[in-house]
mmCIF file of C-alpha atoms and ligand atoms in Angstrom:
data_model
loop_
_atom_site.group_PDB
_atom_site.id
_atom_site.type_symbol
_atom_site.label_atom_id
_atom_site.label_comp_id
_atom_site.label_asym_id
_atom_site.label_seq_id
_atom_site.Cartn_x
_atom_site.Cartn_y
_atom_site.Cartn_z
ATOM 1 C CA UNK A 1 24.362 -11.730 47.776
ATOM 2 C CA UNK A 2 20.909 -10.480 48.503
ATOM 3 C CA UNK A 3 19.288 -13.335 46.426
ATOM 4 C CA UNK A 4 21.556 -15.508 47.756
ATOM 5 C CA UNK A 5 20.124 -14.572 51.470
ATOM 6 C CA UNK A 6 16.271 -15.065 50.047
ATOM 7 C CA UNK A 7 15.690 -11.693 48.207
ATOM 8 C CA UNK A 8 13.559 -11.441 45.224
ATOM 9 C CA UNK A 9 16.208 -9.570 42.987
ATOM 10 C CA UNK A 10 15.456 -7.417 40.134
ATOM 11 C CA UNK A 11 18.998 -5.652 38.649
ATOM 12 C CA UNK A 12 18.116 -2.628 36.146
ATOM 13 C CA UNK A 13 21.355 -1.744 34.091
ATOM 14 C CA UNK A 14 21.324 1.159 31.644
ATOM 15 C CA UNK A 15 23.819 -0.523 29.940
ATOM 16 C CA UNK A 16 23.287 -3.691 27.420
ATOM 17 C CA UNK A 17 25.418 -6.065 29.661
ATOM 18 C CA UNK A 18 26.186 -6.773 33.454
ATOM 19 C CA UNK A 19 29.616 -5.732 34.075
ATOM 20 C CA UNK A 20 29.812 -3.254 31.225
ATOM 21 C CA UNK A 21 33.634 -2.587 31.918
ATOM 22 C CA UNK A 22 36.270 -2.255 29.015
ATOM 23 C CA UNK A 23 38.260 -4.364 31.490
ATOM 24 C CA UNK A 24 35.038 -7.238 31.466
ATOM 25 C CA UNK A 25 35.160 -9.183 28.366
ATOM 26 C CA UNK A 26 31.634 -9.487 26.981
ATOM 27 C CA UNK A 27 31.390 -13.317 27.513
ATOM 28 C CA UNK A 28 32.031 -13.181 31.432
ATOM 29 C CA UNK A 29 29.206 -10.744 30.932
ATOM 30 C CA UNK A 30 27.324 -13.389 28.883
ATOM 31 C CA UNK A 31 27.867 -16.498 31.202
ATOM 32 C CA UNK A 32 26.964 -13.947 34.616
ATOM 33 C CA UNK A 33 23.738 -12.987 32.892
ATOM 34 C CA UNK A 34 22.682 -17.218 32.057
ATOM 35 C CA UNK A 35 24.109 -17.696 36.306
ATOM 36 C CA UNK A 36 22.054 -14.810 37.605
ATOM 37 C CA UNK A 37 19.073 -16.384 35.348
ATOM 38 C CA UNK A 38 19.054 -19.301 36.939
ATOM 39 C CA UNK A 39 19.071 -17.963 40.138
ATOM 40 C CA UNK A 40 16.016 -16.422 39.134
ATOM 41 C CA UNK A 41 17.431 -12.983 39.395
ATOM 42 C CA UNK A 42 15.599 -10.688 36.897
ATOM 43 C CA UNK A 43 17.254 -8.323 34.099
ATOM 44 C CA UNK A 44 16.502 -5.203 32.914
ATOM 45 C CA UNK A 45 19.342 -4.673 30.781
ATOM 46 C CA UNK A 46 19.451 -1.445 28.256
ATOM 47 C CA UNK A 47 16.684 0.155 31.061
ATOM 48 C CA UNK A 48 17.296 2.980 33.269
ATOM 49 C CA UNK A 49 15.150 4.165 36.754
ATOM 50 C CA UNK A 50 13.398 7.181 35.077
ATOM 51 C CA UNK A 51 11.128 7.601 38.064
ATOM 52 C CA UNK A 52 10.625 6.608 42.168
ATOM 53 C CA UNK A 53 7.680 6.884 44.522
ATOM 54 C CA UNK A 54 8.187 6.085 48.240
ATOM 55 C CA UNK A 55 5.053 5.701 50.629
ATOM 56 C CA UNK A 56 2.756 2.515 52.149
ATOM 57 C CA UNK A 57 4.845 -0.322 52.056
ATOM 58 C CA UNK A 58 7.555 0.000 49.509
ATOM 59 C CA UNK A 59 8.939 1.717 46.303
ATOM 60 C CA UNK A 60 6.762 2.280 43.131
ATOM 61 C CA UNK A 61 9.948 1.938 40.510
ATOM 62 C CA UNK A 62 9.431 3.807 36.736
ATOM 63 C CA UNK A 63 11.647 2.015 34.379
ATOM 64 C CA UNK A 64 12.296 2.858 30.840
ATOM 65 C CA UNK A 65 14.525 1.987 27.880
ATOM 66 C CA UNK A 66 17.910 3.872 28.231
ATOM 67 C CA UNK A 67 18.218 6.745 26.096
ATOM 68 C CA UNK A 68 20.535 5.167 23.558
ATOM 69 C CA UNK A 69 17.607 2.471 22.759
ATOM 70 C CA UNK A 70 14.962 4.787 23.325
ATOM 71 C CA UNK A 71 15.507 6.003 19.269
ATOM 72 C CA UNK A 72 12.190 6.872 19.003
ATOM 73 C CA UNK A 73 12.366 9.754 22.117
ATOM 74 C CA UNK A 74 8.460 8.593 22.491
ATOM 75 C CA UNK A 75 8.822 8.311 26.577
ATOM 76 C CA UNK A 76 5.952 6.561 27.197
ATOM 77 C CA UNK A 77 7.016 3.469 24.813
ATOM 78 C CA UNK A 78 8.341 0.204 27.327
ATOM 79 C CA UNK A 79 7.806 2.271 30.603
ATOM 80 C CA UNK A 80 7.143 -0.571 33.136
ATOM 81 C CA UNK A 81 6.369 -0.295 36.665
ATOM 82 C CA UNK A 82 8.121 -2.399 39.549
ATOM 83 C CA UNK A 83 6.630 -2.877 43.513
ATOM 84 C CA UNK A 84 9.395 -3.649 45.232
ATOM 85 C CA UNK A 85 10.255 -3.395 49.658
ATOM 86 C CA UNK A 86 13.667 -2.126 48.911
ATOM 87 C CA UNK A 87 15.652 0.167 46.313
ATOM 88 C CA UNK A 88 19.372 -0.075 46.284
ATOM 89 C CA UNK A 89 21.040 2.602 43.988
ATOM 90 C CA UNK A 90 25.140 1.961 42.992
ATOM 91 C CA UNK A 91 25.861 4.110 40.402
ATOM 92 C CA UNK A 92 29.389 5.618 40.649
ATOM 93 C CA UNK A 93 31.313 7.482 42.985
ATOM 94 C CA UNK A 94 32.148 10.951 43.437
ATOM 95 C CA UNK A 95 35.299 12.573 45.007
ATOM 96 C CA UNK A 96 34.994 14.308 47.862
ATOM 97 C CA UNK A 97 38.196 16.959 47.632
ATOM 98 C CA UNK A 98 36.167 20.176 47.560
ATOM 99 C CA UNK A 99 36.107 23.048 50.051
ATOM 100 C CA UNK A 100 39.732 21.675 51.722
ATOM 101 C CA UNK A 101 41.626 23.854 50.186
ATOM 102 C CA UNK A 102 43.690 21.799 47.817
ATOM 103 C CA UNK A 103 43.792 24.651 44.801
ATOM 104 C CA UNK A 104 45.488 27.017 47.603
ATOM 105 C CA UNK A 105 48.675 24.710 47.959
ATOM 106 C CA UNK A 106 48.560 23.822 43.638
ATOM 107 C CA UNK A 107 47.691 20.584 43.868
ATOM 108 C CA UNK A 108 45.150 20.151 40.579
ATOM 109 C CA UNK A 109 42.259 18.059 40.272
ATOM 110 C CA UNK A 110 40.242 17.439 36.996
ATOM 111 C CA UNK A 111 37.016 19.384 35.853
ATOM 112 C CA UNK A 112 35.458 16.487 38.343
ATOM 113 C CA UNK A 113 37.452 16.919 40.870
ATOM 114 C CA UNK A 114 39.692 13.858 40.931
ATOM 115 C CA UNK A 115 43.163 14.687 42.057
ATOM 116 C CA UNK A 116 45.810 14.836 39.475
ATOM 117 C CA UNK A 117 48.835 12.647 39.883
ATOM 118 C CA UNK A 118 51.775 10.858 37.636
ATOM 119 C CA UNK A 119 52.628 7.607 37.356
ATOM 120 C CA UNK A 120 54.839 8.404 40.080
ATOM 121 C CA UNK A 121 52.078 9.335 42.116
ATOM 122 C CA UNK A 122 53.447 13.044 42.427
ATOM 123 C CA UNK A 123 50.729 15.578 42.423
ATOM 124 C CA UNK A 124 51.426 19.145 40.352
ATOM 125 C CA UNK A 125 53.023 20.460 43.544
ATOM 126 C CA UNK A 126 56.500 19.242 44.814
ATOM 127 C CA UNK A 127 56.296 17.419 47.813
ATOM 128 C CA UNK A 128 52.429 16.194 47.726
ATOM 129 C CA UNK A 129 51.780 13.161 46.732
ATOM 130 C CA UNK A 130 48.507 11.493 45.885
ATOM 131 C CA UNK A 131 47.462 7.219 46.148
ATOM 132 C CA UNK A 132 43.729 5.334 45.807
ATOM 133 C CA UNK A 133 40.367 6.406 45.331
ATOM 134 C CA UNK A 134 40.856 9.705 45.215
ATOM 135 C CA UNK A 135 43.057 9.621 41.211
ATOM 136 C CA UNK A 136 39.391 8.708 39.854
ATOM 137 C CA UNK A 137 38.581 6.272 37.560
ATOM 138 C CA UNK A 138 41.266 7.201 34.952
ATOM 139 C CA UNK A 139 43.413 5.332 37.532
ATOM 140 C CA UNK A 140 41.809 2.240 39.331
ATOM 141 C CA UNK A 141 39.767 2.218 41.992
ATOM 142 C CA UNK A 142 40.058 -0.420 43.911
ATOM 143 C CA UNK A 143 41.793 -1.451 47.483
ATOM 144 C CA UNK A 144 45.123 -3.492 46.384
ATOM 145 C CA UNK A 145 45.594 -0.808 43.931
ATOM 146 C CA UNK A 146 45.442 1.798 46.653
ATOM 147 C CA UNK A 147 48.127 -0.061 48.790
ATOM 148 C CA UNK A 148 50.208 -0.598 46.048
ATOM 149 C CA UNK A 149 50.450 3.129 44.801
ATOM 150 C CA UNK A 150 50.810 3.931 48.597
ATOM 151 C CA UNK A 151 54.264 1.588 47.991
ATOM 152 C CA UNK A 152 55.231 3.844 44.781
ATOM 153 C CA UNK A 153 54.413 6.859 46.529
ATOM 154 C CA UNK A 154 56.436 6.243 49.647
ATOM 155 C CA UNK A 155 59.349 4.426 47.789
ATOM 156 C CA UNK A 156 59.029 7.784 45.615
ATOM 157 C CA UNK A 157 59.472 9.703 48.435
ATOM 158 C CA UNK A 158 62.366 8.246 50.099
ATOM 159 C CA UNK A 159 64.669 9.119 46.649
ATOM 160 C CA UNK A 160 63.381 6.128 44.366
ATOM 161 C CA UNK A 161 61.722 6.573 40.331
ATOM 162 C CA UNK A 162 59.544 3.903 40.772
ATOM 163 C CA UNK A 163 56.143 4.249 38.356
ATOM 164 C CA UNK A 164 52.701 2.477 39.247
ATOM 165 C CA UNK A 165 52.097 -0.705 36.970
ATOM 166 C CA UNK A 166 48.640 -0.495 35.880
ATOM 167 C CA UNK A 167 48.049 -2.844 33.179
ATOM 168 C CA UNK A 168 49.163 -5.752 35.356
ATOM 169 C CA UNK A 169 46.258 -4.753 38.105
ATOM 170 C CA UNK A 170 43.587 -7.394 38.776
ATOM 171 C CA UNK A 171 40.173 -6.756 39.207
ATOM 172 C CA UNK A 172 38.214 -9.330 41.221
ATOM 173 C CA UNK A 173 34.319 -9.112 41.087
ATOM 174 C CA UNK A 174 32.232 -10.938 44.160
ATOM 175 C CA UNK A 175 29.045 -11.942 42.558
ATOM 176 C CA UNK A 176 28.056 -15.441 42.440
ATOM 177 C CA UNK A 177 29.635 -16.803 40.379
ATOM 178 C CA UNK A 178 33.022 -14.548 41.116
ATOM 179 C CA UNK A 179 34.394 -12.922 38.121
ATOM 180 C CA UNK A 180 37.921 -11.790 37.846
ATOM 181 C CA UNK A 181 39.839 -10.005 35.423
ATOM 182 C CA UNK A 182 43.658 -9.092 34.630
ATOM 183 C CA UNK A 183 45.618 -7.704 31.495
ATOM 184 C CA UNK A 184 43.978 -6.793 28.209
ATOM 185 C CA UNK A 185 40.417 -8.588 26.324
ATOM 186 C CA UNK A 186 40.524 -9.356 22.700
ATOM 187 C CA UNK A 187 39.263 -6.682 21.716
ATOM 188 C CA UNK A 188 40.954 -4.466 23.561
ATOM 189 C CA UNK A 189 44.274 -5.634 22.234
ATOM 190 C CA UNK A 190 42.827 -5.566 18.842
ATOM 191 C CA UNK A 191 41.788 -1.585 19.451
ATOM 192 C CA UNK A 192 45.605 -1.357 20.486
ATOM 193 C CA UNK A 193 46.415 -2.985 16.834
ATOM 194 C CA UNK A 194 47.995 -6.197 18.973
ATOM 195 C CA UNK A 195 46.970 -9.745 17.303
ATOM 196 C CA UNK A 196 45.648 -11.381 19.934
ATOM 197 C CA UNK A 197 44.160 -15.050 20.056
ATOM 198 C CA UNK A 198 41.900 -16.421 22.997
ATOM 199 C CA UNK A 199 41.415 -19.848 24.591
ATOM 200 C CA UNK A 200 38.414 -20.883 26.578
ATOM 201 C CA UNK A 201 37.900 -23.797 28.686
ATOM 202 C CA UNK A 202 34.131 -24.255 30.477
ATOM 203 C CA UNK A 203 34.399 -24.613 34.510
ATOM 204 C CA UNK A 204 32.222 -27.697 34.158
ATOM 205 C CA UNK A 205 35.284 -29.508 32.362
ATOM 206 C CA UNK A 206 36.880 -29.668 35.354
ATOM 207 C CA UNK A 207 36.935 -32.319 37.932
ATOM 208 C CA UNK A 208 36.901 -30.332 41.182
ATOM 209 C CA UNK A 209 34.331 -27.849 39.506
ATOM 210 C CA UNK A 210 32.161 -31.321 39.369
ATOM 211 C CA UNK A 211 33.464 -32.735 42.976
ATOM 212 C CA UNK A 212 31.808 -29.086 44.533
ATOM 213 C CA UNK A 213 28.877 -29.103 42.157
ATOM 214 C CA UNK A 214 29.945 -25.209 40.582
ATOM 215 C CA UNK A 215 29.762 -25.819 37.613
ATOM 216 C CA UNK A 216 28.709 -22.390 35.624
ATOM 217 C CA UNK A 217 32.058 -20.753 34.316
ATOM 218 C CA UNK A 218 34.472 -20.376 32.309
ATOM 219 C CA UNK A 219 37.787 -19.138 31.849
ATOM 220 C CA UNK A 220 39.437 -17.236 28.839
ATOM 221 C CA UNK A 221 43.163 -16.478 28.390
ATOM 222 C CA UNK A 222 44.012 -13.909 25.600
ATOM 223 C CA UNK A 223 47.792 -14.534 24.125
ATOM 224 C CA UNK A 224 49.890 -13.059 21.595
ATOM 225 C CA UNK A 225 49.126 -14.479 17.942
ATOM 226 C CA UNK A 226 52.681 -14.591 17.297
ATOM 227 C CA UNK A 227 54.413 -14.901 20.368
ATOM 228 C CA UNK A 228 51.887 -16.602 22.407
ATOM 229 C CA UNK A 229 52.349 -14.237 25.535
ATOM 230 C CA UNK A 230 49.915 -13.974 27.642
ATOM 231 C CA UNK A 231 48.148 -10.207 27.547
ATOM 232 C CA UNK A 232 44.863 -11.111 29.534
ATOM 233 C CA UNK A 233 42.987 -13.863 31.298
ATOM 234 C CA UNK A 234 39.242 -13.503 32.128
ATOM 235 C CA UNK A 235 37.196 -15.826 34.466
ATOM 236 C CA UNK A 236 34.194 -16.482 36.032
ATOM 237 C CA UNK A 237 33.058 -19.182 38.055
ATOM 238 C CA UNK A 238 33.625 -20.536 41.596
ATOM 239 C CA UNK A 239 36.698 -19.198 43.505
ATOM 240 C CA UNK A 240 37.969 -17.266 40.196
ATOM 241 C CA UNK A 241 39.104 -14.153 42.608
ATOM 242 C CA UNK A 242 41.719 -16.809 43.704
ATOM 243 C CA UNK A 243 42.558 -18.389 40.799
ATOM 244 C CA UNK A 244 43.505 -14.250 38.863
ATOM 245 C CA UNK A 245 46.668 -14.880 40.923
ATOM 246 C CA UNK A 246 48.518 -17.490 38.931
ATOM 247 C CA UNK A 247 47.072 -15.166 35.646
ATOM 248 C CA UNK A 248 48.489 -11.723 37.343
ATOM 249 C CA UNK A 249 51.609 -13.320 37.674
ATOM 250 C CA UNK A 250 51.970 -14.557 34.300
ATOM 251 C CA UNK A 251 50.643 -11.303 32.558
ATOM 252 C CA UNK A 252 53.465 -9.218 35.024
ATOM 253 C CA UNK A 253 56.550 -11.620 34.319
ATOM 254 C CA UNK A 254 55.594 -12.128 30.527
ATOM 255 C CA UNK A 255 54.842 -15.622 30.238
ATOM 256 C CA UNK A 256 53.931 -17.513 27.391
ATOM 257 C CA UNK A 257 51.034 -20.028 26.630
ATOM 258 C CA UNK A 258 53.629 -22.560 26.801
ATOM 259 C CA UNK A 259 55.254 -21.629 29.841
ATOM 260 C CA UNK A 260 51.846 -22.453 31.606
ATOM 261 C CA UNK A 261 51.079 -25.106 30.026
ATOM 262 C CA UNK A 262 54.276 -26.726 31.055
ATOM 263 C CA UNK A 263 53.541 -26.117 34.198
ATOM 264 C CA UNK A 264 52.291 -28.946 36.362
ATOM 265 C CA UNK A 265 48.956 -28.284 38.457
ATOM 266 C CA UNK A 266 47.574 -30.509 41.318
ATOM 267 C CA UNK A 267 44.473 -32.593 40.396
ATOM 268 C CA UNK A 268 41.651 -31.869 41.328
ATOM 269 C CA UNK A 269 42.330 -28.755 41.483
ATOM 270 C CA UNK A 270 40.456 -25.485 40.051
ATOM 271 C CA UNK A 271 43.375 -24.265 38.895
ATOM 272 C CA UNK A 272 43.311 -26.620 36.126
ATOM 273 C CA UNK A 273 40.641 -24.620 34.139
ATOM 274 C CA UNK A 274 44.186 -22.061 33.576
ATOM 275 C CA UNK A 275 46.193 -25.143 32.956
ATOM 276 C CA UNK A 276 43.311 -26.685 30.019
ATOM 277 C CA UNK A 277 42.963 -23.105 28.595
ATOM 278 C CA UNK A 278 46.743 -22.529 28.347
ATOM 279 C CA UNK A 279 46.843 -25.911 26.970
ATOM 280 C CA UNK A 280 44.452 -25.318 24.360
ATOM 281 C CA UNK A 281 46.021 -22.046 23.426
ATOM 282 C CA UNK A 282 49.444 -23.724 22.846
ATOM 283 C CA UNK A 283 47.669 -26.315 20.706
ATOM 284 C CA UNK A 284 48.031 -29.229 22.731
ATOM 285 C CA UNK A 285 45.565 -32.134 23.539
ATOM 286 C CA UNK A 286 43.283 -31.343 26.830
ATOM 287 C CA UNK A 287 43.110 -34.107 29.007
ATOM 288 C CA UNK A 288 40.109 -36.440 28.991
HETATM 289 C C1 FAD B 301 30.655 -0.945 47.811
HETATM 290 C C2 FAD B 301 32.120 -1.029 47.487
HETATM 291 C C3 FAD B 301 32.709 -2.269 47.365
HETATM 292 C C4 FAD B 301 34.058 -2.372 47.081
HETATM 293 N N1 FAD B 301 34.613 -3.612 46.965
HETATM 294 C C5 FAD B 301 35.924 -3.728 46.707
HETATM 295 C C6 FAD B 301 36.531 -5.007 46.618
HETATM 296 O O1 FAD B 301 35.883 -6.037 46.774
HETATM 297 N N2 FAD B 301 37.853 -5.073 46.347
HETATM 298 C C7 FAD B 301 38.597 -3.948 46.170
HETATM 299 O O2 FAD B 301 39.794 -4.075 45.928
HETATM 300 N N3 FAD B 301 38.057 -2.725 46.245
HETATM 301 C C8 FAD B 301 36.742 -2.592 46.522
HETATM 302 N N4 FAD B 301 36.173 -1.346 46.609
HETATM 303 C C9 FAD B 301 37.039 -0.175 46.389
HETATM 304 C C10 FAD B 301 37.852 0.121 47.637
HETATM 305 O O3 FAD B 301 37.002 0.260 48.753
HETATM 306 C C11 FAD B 301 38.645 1.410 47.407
HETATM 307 O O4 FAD B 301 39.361 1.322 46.210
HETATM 308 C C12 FAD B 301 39.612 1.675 48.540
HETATM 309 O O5 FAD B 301 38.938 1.774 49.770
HETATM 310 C C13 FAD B 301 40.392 2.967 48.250
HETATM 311 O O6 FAD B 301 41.199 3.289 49.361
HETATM 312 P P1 FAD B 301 41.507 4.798 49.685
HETATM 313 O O7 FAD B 301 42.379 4.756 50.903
HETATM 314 O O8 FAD B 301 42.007 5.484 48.466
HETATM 315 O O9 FAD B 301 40.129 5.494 50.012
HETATM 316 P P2 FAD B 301 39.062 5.200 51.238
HETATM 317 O O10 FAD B 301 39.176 3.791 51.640
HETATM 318 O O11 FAD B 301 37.803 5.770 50.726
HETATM 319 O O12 FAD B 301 39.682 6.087 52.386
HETATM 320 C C14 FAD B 301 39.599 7.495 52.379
HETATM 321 C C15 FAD B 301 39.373 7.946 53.802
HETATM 322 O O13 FAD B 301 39.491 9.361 53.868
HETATM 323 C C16 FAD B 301 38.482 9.866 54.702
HETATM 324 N N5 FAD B 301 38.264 11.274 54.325
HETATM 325 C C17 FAD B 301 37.555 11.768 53.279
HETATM 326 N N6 FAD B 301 37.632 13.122 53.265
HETATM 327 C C18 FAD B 301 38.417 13.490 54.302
HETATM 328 C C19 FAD B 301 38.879 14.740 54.812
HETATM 329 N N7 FAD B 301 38.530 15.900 54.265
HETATM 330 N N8 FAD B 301 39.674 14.724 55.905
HETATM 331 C C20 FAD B 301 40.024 13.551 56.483
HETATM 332 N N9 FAD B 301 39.624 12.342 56.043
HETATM 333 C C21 FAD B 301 38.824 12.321 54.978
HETATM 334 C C22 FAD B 301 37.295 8.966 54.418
HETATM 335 O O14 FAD B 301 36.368 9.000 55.501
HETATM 336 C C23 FAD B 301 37.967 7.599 54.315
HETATM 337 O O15 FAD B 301 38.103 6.950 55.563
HETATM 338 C C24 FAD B 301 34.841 -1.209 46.900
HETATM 339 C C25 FAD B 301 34.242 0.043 47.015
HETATM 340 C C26 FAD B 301 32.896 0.129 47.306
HETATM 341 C C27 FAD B 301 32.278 1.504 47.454
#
């Protein structure tokens, strides 16, 4: 966004990757980093902020390999200074449960202090229930998850068993180009000992991604060797945060490869890019 508005950017991650979620599968990672490149947004991936000095105009930035990289423990080795106007620091988010009193009434929160809740949202003491931010980030922390666990919880409350459905939440990332994410990556499902097969299809393959001149993208479905059900789709590229939708749906109601591709999509459309990948994972021709 702030390159976007005329910023000079420069994005240190102490990771090796943008995005380094289990939920992001490495190759949105891959195509963000080429996007943000030619943006001319710099990269200092595998490089943490080991240092800050405020004063004059701006901030005089240390910056050094992360630790993991940083074999040699020599802490002068690849230290690089930045002169920047502004420093913007996102890195995680804390709970803020302390001092109210919550271990008084028995409701438990890990050694962080996120509050402990079931899948049915019920806390450790009867009657208190717990939704959003405040489960941590063994749960998911974002705002449709929130309302939707506020659903379980008050469903819960009036008499029903109703359990929160976390593998079928989608995450939906607003960078330029969006990224979005539902259900498992390949290599997730092949941690969980699932044989999984992918499908890609590049954004630029696609007529309306050509008609609005987006062309940097991509988008992935993961499906089933065997069955061809569809366990994840990954995308990136313009209006992806949309287009998770037709994905969430099909990961939730267990549809195949096939059952996508069957299914007819309005041209031009972006929605096609799910169309060509299911397509292509069901072994079919794509369309010229
Ligand atoms: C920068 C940023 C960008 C985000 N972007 C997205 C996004 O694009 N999409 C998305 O889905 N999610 C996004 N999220 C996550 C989303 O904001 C949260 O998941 C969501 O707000 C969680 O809702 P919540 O009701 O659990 O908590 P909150 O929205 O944090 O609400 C908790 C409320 O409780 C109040 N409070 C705290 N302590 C007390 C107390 N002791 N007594 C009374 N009140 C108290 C707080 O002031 C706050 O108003 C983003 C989060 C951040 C930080």
């Amino acid at each position: 966004m702030l390159s976007a508005l005329g910023a000079e950017v420069t994005i240190i991650e102490a990771m090796p990757r943008l995005l380094p979620l289990s939920s992001v599968d490495e190759a949105v990672s891959k195509v963000l980093q080429r996007e943000f490149k030619k943006r001319k947004i710099q990269l200092l991936l595998d490089q943490t902020v080991v240092g800050m000095e405020t004063g004059g105009e701006g901030v005089r930035v240390t910056v050094g390999p992360s630790a993991g990289t940083n074999l040699s423990g020599d802490r002068e080795r690849g230290i690089q200074h930045l002169e920047v106007e502004k420093l913007l620091v996102c890195v995680g988010r804390a709970p803020n449960t302390g001092g109210i009193g919550l271990e008084t009434v028995g409701v438990e929160c890990d050694a962080k202090g996120w509050v402990l809740a079931d899948r049915s949202l019920r806390t450790g003491r009867q009657g208190v229930w717990a939704i959003g931010d405040v489960l941590g980030p063994s749960k998911i922390m974002l705002a449709h998850a929130a309302s939707a666990e506020g659903e379980v919880a008050a469903e819960n409350i009036m008499g029903a068993a109703r359990e929160m459905d976390y593998d079928t939440v989608p995450g939906a990332i607003f960078t330029q180009p969006e990224v979005a994410m539902v259900g498992l990556t390949q290599a997730r499902a092949e941690t969980e000992g699932i044989p999984a097969l992918s499908a890609t299809v590049l954004m630029r393959s696609i007529a309306k991604a050509q008609i609005i001149d987006e062309l940097g993208g991509e988008a992935k479905i993961v499906f089933h060797a065997k069955t061809g059900r569809i366990l994840g789709a990954h995308l990136v590229g313009p209006h992806a945060t949309d287009l998770i939708a037709e994905a969430t749906l099909a990961v939730r109601t267990r549809l195949t490869v096939n059952d996508l591709a069957g299914t007819i999509h309005a041209h031009p459309t972006l929605a096609e890019v799910i169309h060509e990948a299911a397509l292509k994972a069901a072994g079919r021709p794509l369309h010229g």
